[in-house]
Coordinates of N, CA and C in Angstrom, one line a residue:
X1412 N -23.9 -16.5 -33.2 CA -24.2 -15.3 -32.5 C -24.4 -14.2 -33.5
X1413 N -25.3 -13.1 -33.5 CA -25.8 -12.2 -34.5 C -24.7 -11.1 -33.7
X1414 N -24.9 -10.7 -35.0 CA -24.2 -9.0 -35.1 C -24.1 -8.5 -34.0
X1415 N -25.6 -8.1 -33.7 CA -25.8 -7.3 -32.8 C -25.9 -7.5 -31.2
X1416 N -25.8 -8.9 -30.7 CA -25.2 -9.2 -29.4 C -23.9 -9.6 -29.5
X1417 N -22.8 -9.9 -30.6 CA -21.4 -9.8 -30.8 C -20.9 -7.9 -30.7
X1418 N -21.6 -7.1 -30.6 CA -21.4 -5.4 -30.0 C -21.6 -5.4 -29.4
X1419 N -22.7 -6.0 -28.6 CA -23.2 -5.5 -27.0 C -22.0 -6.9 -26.2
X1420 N -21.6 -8.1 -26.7 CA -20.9 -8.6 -25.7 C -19.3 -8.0 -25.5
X1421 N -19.2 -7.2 -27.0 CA -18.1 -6.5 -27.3 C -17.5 -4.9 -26.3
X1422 N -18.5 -4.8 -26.1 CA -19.3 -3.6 -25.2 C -18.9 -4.0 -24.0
X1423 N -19.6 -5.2 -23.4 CA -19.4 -5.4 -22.1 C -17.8 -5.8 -21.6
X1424 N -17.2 -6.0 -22.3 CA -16.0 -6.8 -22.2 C -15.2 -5.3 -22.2
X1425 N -15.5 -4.2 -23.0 CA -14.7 -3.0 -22.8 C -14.7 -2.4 -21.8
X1426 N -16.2 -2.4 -21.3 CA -16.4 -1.9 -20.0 C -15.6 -2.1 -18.6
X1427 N -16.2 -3.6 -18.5 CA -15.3 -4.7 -17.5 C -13.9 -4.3 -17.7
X1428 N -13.0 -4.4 -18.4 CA -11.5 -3.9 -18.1 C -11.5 -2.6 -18.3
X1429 N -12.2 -1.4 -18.6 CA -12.2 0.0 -18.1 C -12.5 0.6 -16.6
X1430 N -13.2 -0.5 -16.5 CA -13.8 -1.1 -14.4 C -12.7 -1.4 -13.6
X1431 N -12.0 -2.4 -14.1 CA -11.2 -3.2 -13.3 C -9.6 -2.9 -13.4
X1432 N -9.8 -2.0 -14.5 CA -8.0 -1.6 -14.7 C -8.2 0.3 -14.1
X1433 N -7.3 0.2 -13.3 CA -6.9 1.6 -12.3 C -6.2 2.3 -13.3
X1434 N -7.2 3.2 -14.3 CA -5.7 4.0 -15.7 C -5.5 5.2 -15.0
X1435 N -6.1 5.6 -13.7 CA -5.9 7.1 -13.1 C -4.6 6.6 -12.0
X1436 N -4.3 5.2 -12.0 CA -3.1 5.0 -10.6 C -1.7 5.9 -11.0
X1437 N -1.2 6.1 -10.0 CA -0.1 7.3 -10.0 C 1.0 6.5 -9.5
X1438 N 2.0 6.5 -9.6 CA 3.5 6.6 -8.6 C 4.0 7.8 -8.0
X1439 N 3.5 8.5 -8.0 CA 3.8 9.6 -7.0 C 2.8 11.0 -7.0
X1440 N 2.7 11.3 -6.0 CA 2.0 13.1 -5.8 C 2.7 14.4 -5.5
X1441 N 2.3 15.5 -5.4 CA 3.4 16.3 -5.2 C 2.2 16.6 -4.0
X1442 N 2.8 17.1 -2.9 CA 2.0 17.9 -2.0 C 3.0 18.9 -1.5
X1443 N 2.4 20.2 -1.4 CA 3.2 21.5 -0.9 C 4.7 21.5 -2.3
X1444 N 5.6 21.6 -1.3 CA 6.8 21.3 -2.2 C 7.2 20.2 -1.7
X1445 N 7.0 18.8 -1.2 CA 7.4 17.7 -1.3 C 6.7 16.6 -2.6
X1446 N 7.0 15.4 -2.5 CA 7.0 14.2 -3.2 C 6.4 13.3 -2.2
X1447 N 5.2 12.9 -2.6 CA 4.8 11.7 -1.8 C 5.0 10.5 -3.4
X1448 N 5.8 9.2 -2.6 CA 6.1 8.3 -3.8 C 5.4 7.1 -3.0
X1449 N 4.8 5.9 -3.8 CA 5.1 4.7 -3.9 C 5.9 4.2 -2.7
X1450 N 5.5 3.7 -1.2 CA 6.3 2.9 -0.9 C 6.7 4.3 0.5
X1451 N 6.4 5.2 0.7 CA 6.1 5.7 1.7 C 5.1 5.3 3.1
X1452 N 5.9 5.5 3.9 CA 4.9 5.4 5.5 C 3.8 6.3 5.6
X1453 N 3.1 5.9 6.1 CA 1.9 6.3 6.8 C 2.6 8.3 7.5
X1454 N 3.6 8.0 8.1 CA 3.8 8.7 9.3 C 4.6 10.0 8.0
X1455 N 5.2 9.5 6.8 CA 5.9 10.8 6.3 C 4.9 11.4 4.7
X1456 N 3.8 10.5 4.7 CA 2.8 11.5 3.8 C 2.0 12.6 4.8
X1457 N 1.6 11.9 6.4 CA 1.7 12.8 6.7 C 1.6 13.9 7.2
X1458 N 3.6 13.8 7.4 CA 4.2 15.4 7.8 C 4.6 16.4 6.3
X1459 N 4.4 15.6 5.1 CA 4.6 16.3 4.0 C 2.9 16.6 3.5
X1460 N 2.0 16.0 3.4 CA 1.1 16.7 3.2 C -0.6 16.9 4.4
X1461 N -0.1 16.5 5.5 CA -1.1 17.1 6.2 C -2.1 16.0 6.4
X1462 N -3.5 15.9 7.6 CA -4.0 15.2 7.6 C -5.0 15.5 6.2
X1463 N -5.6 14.3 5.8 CA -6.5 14.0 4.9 C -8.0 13.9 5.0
X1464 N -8.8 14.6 4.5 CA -10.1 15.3 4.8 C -11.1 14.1 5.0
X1465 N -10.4 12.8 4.2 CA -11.1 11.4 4.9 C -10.5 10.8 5.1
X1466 N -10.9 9.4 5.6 CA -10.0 8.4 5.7 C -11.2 7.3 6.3
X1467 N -11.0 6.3 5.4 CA -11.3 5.1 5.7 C -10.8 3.7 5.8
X1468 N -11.2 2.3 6.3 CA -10.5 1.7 6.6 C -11.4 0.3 6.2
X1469 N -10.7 -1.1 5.2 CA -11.6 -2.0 4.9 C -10.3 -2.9 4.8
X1470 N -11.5 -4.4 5.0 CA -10.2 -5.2 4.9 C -10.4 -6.0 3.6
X1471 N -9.1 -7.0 3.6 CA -9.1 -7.8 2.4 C -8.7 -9.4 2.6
X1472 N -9.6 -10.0 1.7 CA -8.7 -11.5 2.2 C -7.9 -11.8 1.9
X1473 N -7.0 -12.4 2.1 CA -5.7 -12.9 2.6 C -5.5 -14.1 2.0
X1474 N -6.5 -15.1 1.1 CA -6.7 -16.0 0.3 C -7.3 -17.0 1.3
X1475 N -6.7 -18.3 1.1 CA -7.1 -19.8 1.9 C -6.2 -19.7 2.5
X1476 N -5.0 -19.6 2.6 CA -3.9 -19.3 3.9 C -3.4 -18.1 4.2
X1477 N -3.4 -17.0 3.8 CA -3.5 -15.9 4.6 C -4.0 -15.0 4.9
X1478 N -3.4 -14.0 6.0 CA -4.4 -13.4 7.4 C -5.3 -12.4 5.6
X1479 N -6.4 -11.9 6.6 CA -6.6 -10.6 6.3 C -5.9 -9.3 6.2
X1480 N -6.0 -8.8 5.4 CA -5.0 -7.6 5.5 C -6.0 -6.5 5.5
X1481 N -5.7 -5.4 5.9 CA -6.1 -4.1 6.4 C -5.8 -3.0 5.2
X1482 N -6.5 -2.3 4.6 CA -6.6 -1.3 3.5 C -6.7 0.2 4.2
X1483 N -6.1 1.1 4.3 CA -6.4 2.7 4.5 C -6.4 3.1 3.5
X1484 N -7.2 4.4 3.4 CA -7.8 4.9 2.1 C -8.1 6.2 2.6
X1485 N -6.7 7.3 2.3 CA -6.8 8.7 2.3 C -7.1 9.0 1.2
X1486 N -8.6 10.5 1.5 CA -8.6 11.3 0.3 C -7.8 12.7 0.6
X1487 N -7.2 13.7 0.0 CA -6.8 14.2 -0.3 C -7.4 15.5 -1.5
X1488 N -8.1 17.0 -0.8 CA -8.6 17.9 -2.0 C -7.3 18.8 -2.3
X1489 N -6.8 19.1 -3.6 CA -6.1 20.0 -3.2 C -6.5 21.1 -4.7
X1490 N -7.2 21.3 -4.8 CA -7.8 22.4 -5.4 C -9.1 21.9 -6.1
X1491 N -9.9 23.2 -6.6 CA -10.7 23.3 -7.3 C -10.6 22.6 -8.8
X1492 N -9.2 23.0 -9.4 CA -9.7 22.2 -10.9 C -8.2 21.3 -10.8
X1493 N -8.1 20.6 -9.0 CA -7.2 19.2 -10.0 C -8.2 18.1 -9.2
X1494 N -8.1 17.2 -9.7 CA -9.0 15.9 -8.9 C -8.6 15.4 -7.6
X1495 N -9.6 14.8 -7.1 CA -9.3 14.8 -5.6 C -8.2 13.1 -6.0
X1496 N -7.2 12.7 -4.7 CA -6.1 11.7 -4.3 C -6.8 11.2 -3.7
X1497 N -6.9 9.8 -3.9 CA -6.8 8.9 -2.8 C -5.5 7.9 -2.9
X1498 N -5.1 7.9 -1.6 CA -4.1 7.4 -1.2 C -3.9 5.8 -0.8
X1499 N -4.1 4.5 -0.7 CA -4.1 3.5 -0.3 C -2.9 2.7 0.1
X1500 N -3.6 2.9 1.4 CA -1.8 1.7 2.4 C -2.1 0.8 2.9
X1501 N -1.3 -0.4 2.7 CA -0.8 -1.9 3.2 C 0.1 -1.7 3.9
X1502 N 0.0 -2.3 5.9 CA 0.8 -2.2 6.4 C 1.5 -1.5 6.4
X1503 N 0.7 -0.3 6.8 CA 1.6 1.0 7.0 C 2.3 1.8 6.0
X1504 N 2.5 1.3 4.5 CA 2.9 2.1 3.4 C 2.2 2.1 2.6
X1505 N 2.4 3.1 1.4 CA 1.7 3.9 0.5 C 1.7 2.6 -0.8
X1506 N 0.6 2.1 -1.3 CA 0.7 1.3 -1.9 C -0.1 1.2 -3.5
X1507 N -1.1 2.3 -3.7 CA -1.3 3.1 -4.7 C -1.9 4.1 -4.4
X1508 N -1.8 5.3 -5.4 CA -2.5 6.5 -5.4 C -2.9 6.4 -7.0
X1509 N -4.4 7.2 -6.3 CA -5.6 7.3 -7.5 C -5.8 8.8 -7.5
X1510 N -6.3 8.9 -9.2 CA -6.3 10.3 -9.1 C -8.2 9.9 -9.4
X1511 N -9.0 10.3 -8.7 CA -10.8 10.4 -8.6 C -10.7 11.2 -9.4
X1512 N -12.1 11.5 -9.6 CA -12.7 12.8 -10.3 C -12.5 14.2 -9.8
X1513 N -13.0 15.4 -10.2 CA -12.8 16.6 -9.8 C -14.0 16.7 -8.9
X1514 N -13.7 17.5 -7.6 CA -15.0 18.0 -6.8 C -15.7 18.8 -7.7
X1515 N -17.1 18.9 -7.3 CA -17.8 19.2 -8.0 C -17.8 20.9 -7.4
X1516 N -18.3 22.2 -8.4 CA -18.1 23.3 -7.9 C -18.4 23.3 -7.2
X1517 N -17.9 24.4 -6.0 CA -18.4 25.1 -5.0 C -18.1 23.9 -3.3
X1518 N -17.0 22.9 -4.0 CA -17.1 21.6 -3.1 C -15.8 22.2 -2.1
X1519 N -16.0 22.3 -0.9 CA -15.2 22.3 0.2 C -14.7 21.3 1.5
X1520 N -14.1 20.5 1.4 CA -13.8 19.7 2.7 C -14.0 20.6 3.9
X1521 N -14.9 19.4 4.7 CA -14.4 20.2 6.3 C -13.1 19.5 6.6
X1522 N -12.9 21.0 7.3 CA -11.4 20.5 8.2 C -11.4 18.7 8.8
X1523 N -9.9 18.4 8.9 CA -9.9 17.4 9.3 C -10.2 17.7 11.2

C-alpha cells in the first residue's frame, strides 16, 4: 500500500469514529434553575424545562429476539450563543443528551 492511500485510509478511519462516537453527549443539562440528569422521566424534564420546540419519534431494532424499541428526540433552544439540546428517551427516560451545533443568527423557534 503506497503512502498516499495509507493517509487517505488513515483519514477515513478518523473520520468514521469522529461520526460514530457522541464527544458532545452530556449527563446532565441545566434548564431554568433546575437539573435535568441522565435517567429522568419524560413527565419531569418537562415540568423543569418546558415543552421542547421539536420533537420527534423513530424506532430501533430490538435485534433477532427483541421487540423494537421506540426513540424520542427533544430539541431544546436555549439561547443564542449556547447550542441547541437534544434530548433522547427509551421508555419513557432520559437516555442521552447531545449538545448540536449553535443556531445559526437570527434563528428563533416557533412556540411549541
Amino acid at each position: 500500500m503506497g503512502m498516499g492511500r495509507l493517509a487517505v485510509s488513515a483519514a477515513v478511519i478518523a473520520l468514521a469514529a469522529l461520526i460514530s462516537t457522541p464527544a458532545t453527549a452530556q449527563p446532565q443539562m441545566r434548564c431554568n434553575a433546575s437539573l435535568v440528569q441522565i435517567g429522568d422521566y419524560k413527565v419531569e424534564v418537562l415540568l423543569k424545562c418546558g415543552q421542547p420546540f421539536f420533537t420527534e419519534r423513530f424506532y430501533i431494532d430490538g435485534g433477532r429476539f427483541g421487540p423494537c424499541a421506540s426513540v424520542d428526540q427533544w430539541a431544546y433552544y436555549q439561547g443564542q450563543s449556547k447550542f441547541l439540546r437534544i434530548l433522547e428517551f427509551e421508555r419513557g427516560r432520559l437516555t442521552r443528551i447531545i449538545a448540536a451545533d449553535r443556531p445559526p443568527p437570527g434563528f428563533r423557534p416557533d412556540p411549541p
